[in-house]
mmCIF file of C-alpha atoms in Angstrom:
data_model
loop_
_atom_site.group_PDB
_atom_site.id
_atom_site.type_symbol
_atom_site.label_atom_id
_atom_site.label_comp_id
_atom_site.label_asym_id
_atom_site.label_seq_id
_atom_site.Cartn_x
_atom_site.Cartn_y
_atom_site.Cartn_z
ATOM 1 C CA UNK C 627 144.286 57.770 84.599
ATOM 2 C CA UNK C 628 145.793 56.719 81.261
ATOM 3 C CA UNK C 629 144.529 58.202 77.917
ATOM 4 C CA UNK C 630 144.036 54.637 76.451
ATOM 5 C CA UNK C 631 142.053 53.451 79.716
ATOM 6 C CA UNK C 632 139.911 56.555 79.190
ATOM 7 C CA UNK C 633 139.270 55.874 75.538
ATOM 8 C CA UNK C 634 138.308 52.379 76.279
ATOM 9 C CA UNK C 635 135.758 53.577 79.082
ATOM 10 C CA UNK C 636 134.298 56.068 76.293
ATOM 11 C CA UNK C 637 133.922 53.268 73.860
ATOM 12 C CA UNK C 638 132.354 50.966 76.691
ATOM 13 C CA UNK C 639 129.870 53.777 77.569
ATOM 14 C CA UNK C 640 128.869 54.291 74.036
ATOM 15 C CA UNK C 641 128.003 50.556 73.497
ATOM 16 C CA UNK C 642 126.140 50.764 76.848
ATOM 17 C CA UNK C 643 123.835 53.662 75.674
ATOM 18 C CA UNK C 644 120.630 51.670 75.681
ATOM 19 C CA UNK C 645 120.835 51.038 79.467
ATOM 20 C CA UNK C 646 119.593 53.593 81.936
ATOM 21 C CA UNK C 647 122.166 56.200 83.162
ATOM 22 C CA UNK C 648 122.400 54.736 86.589
ATOM 23 C CA UNK C 649 123.034 51.335 85.370
ATOM 24 C CA UNK C 650 125.442 52.549 82.699
ATOM 25 C CA UNK C 651 127.203 54.710 85.473
ATOM 26 C CA UNK C 652 127.353 51.780 87.651
ATOM 27 C CA UNK C 653 129.145 49.408 85.107
ATOM 28 C CA UNK C 654 131.408 52.219 84.198
ATOM 29 C CA UNK C 655 132.463 52.866 87.743
ATOM 30 C CA UNK C 656 133.074 49.166 88.291
ATOM 31 C CA UNK C 657 135.305 48.909 85.439
ATOM 32 C CA UNK C 658 137.058 52.112 86.237
ATOM 33 C CA UNK C 659 137.591 50.601 89.757
ATOM 34 C CA UNK C 660 139.024 47.457 88.383
ATOM 35 C CA UNK C 661 141.307 49.362 86.115
ATOM 36 C CA UNK C 662 142.522 51.417 88.962
ATOM 37 C CA UNK C 663 143.091 48.198 91.089
ATOM 38 C CA UNK C 664 145.159 46.537 88.138
ATOM 39 C CA UNK C 665 147.149 49.722 87.711
ATOM 40 C CA UNK C 666 147.842 49.754 91.493
ATOM 41 C CA UNK C 667 149.247 46.200 91.217
ATOM 42 C CA UNK C 668 151.601 47.093 88.645
ATOM 43 C CA UNK C 669 149.600 46.201 85.546
ATOM 44 C CA UNK C 670 150.065 48.238 82.381
ATOM 45 C CA UNK C 671 147.212 49.985 80.653
ATOM 46 C CA UNK C 672 147.799 47.771 77.624
ATOM 47 C CA UNK C 673 147.427 44.697 79.717
ATOM 48 C CA UNK C 674 144.594 45.905 81.549
ATOM 49 C CA UNK C 675 142.736 46.582 78.335
ATOM 50 C CA UNK C 676 143.901 43.090 77.185
ATOM 51 C CA UNK C 677 142.316 41.468 80.194
ATOM 52 C CA UNK C 678 138.992 43.443 79.777
ATOM 53 C CA UNK C 679 138.896 42.301 76.129
ATOM 54 C CA UNK C 680 136.925 44.155 73.624
ATOM 55 C CA UNK C 681 134.658 46.895 74.814
ATOM 56 C CA UNK C 682 131.816 45.742 72.523
ATOM 57 C CA UNK C 683 132.106 42.248 73.792
ATOM 58 C CA UNK C 684 132.026 43.468 77.328
ATOM 59 C CA UNK C 685 129.030 45.773 76.669
ATOM 60 C CA UNK C 686 127.309 42.765 74.878
ATOM 61 C CA UNK C 687 127.532 40.785 78.116
ATOM 62 C CA UNK C 688 126.146 43.524 80.294
ATOM 63 C CA UNK C 689 123.076 44.088 77.773
ATOM 64 C CA UNK C 690 122.541 40.197 77.660
ATOM 65 C CA UNK C 691 122.331 40.267 81.741
ATOM 66 C CA UNK C 692 120.036 43.340 81.455
ATOM 67 C CA UNK C 693 117.665 41.462 79.101
ATOM 68 C CA UNK C 694 117.490 38.333 81.594
ATOM 69 C CA UNK C 695 117.017 40.625 84.464
ATOM 70 C CA UNK C 696 114.176 42.547 82.769
ATOM 71 C CA UNK C 697 111.137 40.432 83.841
ATOM 72 C CA UNK C 698 108.334 42.220 81.888
ATOM 73 C CA UNK C 699 108.259 42.696 78.150
ATOM 74 C CA UNK C 700 107.999 46.468 77.357
ATOM 75 C CA UNK C 701 109.687 49.170 75.420
ATOM 76 C CA UNK C 702 112.805 49.014 77.586
ATOM 77 C CA UNK C 703 113.311 45.268 77.062
ATOM 78 C CA UNK C 704 112.636 45.792 73.387
ATOM 79 C CA UNK C 705 115.349 48.485 73.164
ATOM 80 C CA UNK C 706 117.785 46.220 75.152
ATOM 81 C CA UNK C 707 117.063 43.270 72.755
ATOM 82 C CA UNK C 708 117.728 45.674 69.874
ATOM 83 C CA UNK C 709 121.006 46.712 71.196
ATOM 84 C CA UNK C 710 121.942 43.269 72.227
ATOM 85 C CA UNK C 711 121.383 41.870 68.681
ATOM 86 C CA UNK C 712 123.102 44.908 67.062
ATOM 87 C CA UNK C 713 126.243 43.998 69.245
ATOM 88 C CA UNK C 714 125.902 40.421 68.909
ATOM 89 C CA UNK C 715 125.898 40.375 64.956
ATOM 90 C CA UNK C 716 123.470 39.707 62.264
ATOM 91 C CA UNK C 717 123.430 35.998 62.839
ATOM 92 C CA UNK C 718 122.291 36.382 66.261
ATOM 93 C CA UNK C 719 119.838 39.127 65.313
ATOM 94 C CA UNK C 720 117.926 36.520 63.119
ATOM 95 C CA UNK C 721 118.470 33.375 65.176
ATOM 96 C CA UNK C 722 117.134 34.967 68.548
ATOM 97 C CA UNK C 723 113.826 36.221 67.217
ATOM 98 C CA UNK C 724 113.357 33.035 65.049
ATOM 99 C CA UNK C 725 113.729 30.777 68.172
ATOM 100 C CA UNK C 726 111.447 32.924 70.296
ATOM 101 C CA UNK C 727 108.640 32.770 67.617
ATOM 102 C CA UNK C 728 109.214 29.076 67.000
ATOM 103 C CA UNK C 729 108.952 28.335 70.759
ATOM 104 C CA UNK C 730 106.013 30.342 71.183
ATOM 105 C CA UNK C 731 104.299 28.691 68.220
ATOM 106 C CA UNK C 732 105.028 25.392 69.698
ATOM 107 C CA UNK C 733 103.671 26.274 73.218
ATOM 108 C CA UNK C 734 100.388 27.701 71.850
ATOM 109 C CA UNK C 735 99.923 24.631 69.581
ATOM 110 C CA UNK C 736 100.482 22.692 73.070
ATOM 111 C CA UNK C 737 97.508 24.519 74.283
ATOM 112 C CA UNK C 738 95.202 24.658 71.500
ATOM 113 C CA UNK C 739 95.599 20.880 70.508
ATOM 114 C CA UNK C 740 94.088 19.664 73.785
ATOM 115 C CA UNK C 741 91.320 22.297 73.614
ATOM 116 C CA UNK C 742 90.367 21.177 69.957
ATOM 117 C CA UNK C 743 90.535 17.562 70.875
ATOM 118 C CA UNK C 744 88.185 18.032 73.859
ATOM 119 C CA UNK C 745 85.874 20.349 71.773
ATOM 120 C CA UNK C 746 85.744 17.533 69.049
ATOM 121 C CA UNK C 747 85.088 14.900 71.699
ATOM 122 C CA UNK C 748 82.306 16.935 73.547
ATOM 123 C CA UNK C 749 80.567 17.734 70.225
ATOM 124 C CA UNK C 750 81.018 14.048 69.333
ATOM 125 C CA UNK C 751 78.999 13.179 72.568
ATOM 126 C CA UNK C 752 76.439 15.975 72.123
ATOM 127 C CA UNK C 753 75.796 14.463 68.537
ATOM 128 C CA UNK C 754 77.422 17.484 66.633
ATOM 129 C CA UNK C 755 79.661 16.925 63.828
ATOM 130 C CA UNK C 756 82.548 19.415 63.769
ATOM 131 C CA UNK C 757 84.250 18.948 60.294
ATOM 132 C CA UNK C 758 86.471 21.915 60.873
ATOM 133 C CA UNK C 759 88.352 20.197 63.715
ATOM 134 C CA UNK C 760 90.009 16.995 62.569
ATOM 135 C CA UNK C 761 93.094 15.091 63.673
ATOM 136 C CA UNK C 762 94.970 13.470 60.643
ATOM 137 C CA UNK C 763 98.010 11.322 60.967
ATOM 138 C CA UNK C 764 99.441 10.775 57.413
ATOM 139 C CA UNK C 765 96.398 9.709 55.332
ATOM 140 C CA UNK C 766 94.270 8.175 58.406
ATOM 141 C CA UNK C 767 91.751 10.427 60.200
ATOM 142 C CA UNK C 768 91.156 9.719 63.774
ATOM 143 C CA UNK C 769 87.709 9.113 65.087
ATOM 144 C CA UNK C 770 86.278 11.638 67.599
ATOM 145 C CA UNK C 771 86.998 9.330 70.575
ATOM 146 C CA UNK C 772 90.482 8.760 69.816
ATOM 147 C CA UNK C 773 91.115 12.578 69.140
ATOM 148 C CA UNK C 774 90.972 13.443 72.738
ATOM 149 C CA UNK C 775 93.811 11.381 74.038
ATOM 150 C CA UNK C 776 96.000 11.802 70.791
ATOM 151 C CA UNK C 777 95.458 15.654 71.047
ATOM 152 C CA UNK C 778 96.483 15.816 74.699
ATOM 153 C CA UNK C 779 99.628 13.596 73.934
ATOM 154 C CA UNK C 780 100.553 15.824 70.984
ATOM 155 C CA UNK C 781 99.796 19.058 73.051
ATOM 156 C CA UNK C 782 102.357 17.890 75.692
ATOM 157 C CA UNK C 783 104.783 17.208 73.147
ATOM 158 C CA UNK C 784 104.388 20.443 71.447
ATOM 159 C CA UNK C 785 104.332 22.359 74.624
ATOM 160 C CA UNK C 786 107.449 20.732 75.783
ATOM 161 C CA UNK C 787 109.417 21.355 72.543
ATOM 162 C CA UNK C 788 108.419 24.951 72.797
ATOM 163 C CA UNK C 789 109.681 25.177 76.347
ATOM 164 C CA UNK C 790 112.913 23.673 75.659
ATOM 165 C CA UNK C 791 113.518 25.893 72.624
ATOM 166 C CA UNK C 792 112.658 28.930 74.988
ATOM 167 C CA UNK C 793 115.269 27.558 77.481
ATOM 168 C CA UNK C 794 117.923 26.917 74.951
ATOM 169 C CA UNK C 795 117.401 30.683 73.726
ATOM 170 C CA UNK C 796 117.890 31.674 77.305
ATOM 171 C CA UNK C 797 121.096 29.465 77.756
ATOM 172 C CA UNK C 798 122.362 31.048 74.399
ATOM 173 C CA UNK C 799 121.847 34.518 75.733
ATOM 174 C CA UNK C 800 123.581 33.566 79.116
ATOM 175 C CA UNK C 801 126.549 32.041 77.187
ATOM 176 C CA UNK C 802 127.009 35.351 75.398
ATOM 177 C CA UNK C 803 126.635 37.016 78.474
ATOM 178 C CA UNK C 804 129.575 35.085 80.019
ATOM 179 C CA UNK C 805 131.883 37.198 78.220
ATOM 180 C CA UNK C 806 130.885 40.031 80.528
ATOM 181 C CA UNK C 807 131.733 38.028 83.638
ATOM 182 C CA UNK C 808 135.422 37.640 82.107
ATOM 183 C CA UNK C 809 136.292 40.940 84.076
ATOM 184 C CA UNK C 810 135.391 39.386 87.358
ATOM 185 C CA UNK C 811 137.261 36.247 86.735
ATOM 186 C CA UNK C 812 140.545 37.833 85.355
ATOM 187 C CA UNK C 813 142.055 38.050 88.932
#
């Protein structure tokens, strides 16, 4: 195989280091196979590299896919996220974690709000005053009876906002991952 193609594969393998050896070998073999097929079809090494694109971008696509396929959060997923953000640039390294924290915060607020409204309502029915739980809209404080439906409404709204932000984050990762799919669509 041509020296420039071997150099491309070496760079790609370097960027794929966070993946397991078997995953990395599978990807390298897939790319190598594609290179050989293009070469047998009369495509020059320069054109092949041009079709594949920047090895850093290609690796970023594969790392994004690995993050999406990893269903549990653990040390492996953390390492993949770290590598993905490193390849994506500092902007993405800041944006994705912020979006995740915001989505989790909204979703937790969506759960806590109705629980607090229910506690305030049950406390009122039992004759207990819970001054540490109050629902205030601008300068108006809701009475305990109105707190329950309003807290449920706001809980649903908060949860949906958090869920939508999480889905948007997943969509952005998939959009970045599409650069890795460019190889399959080149033919």
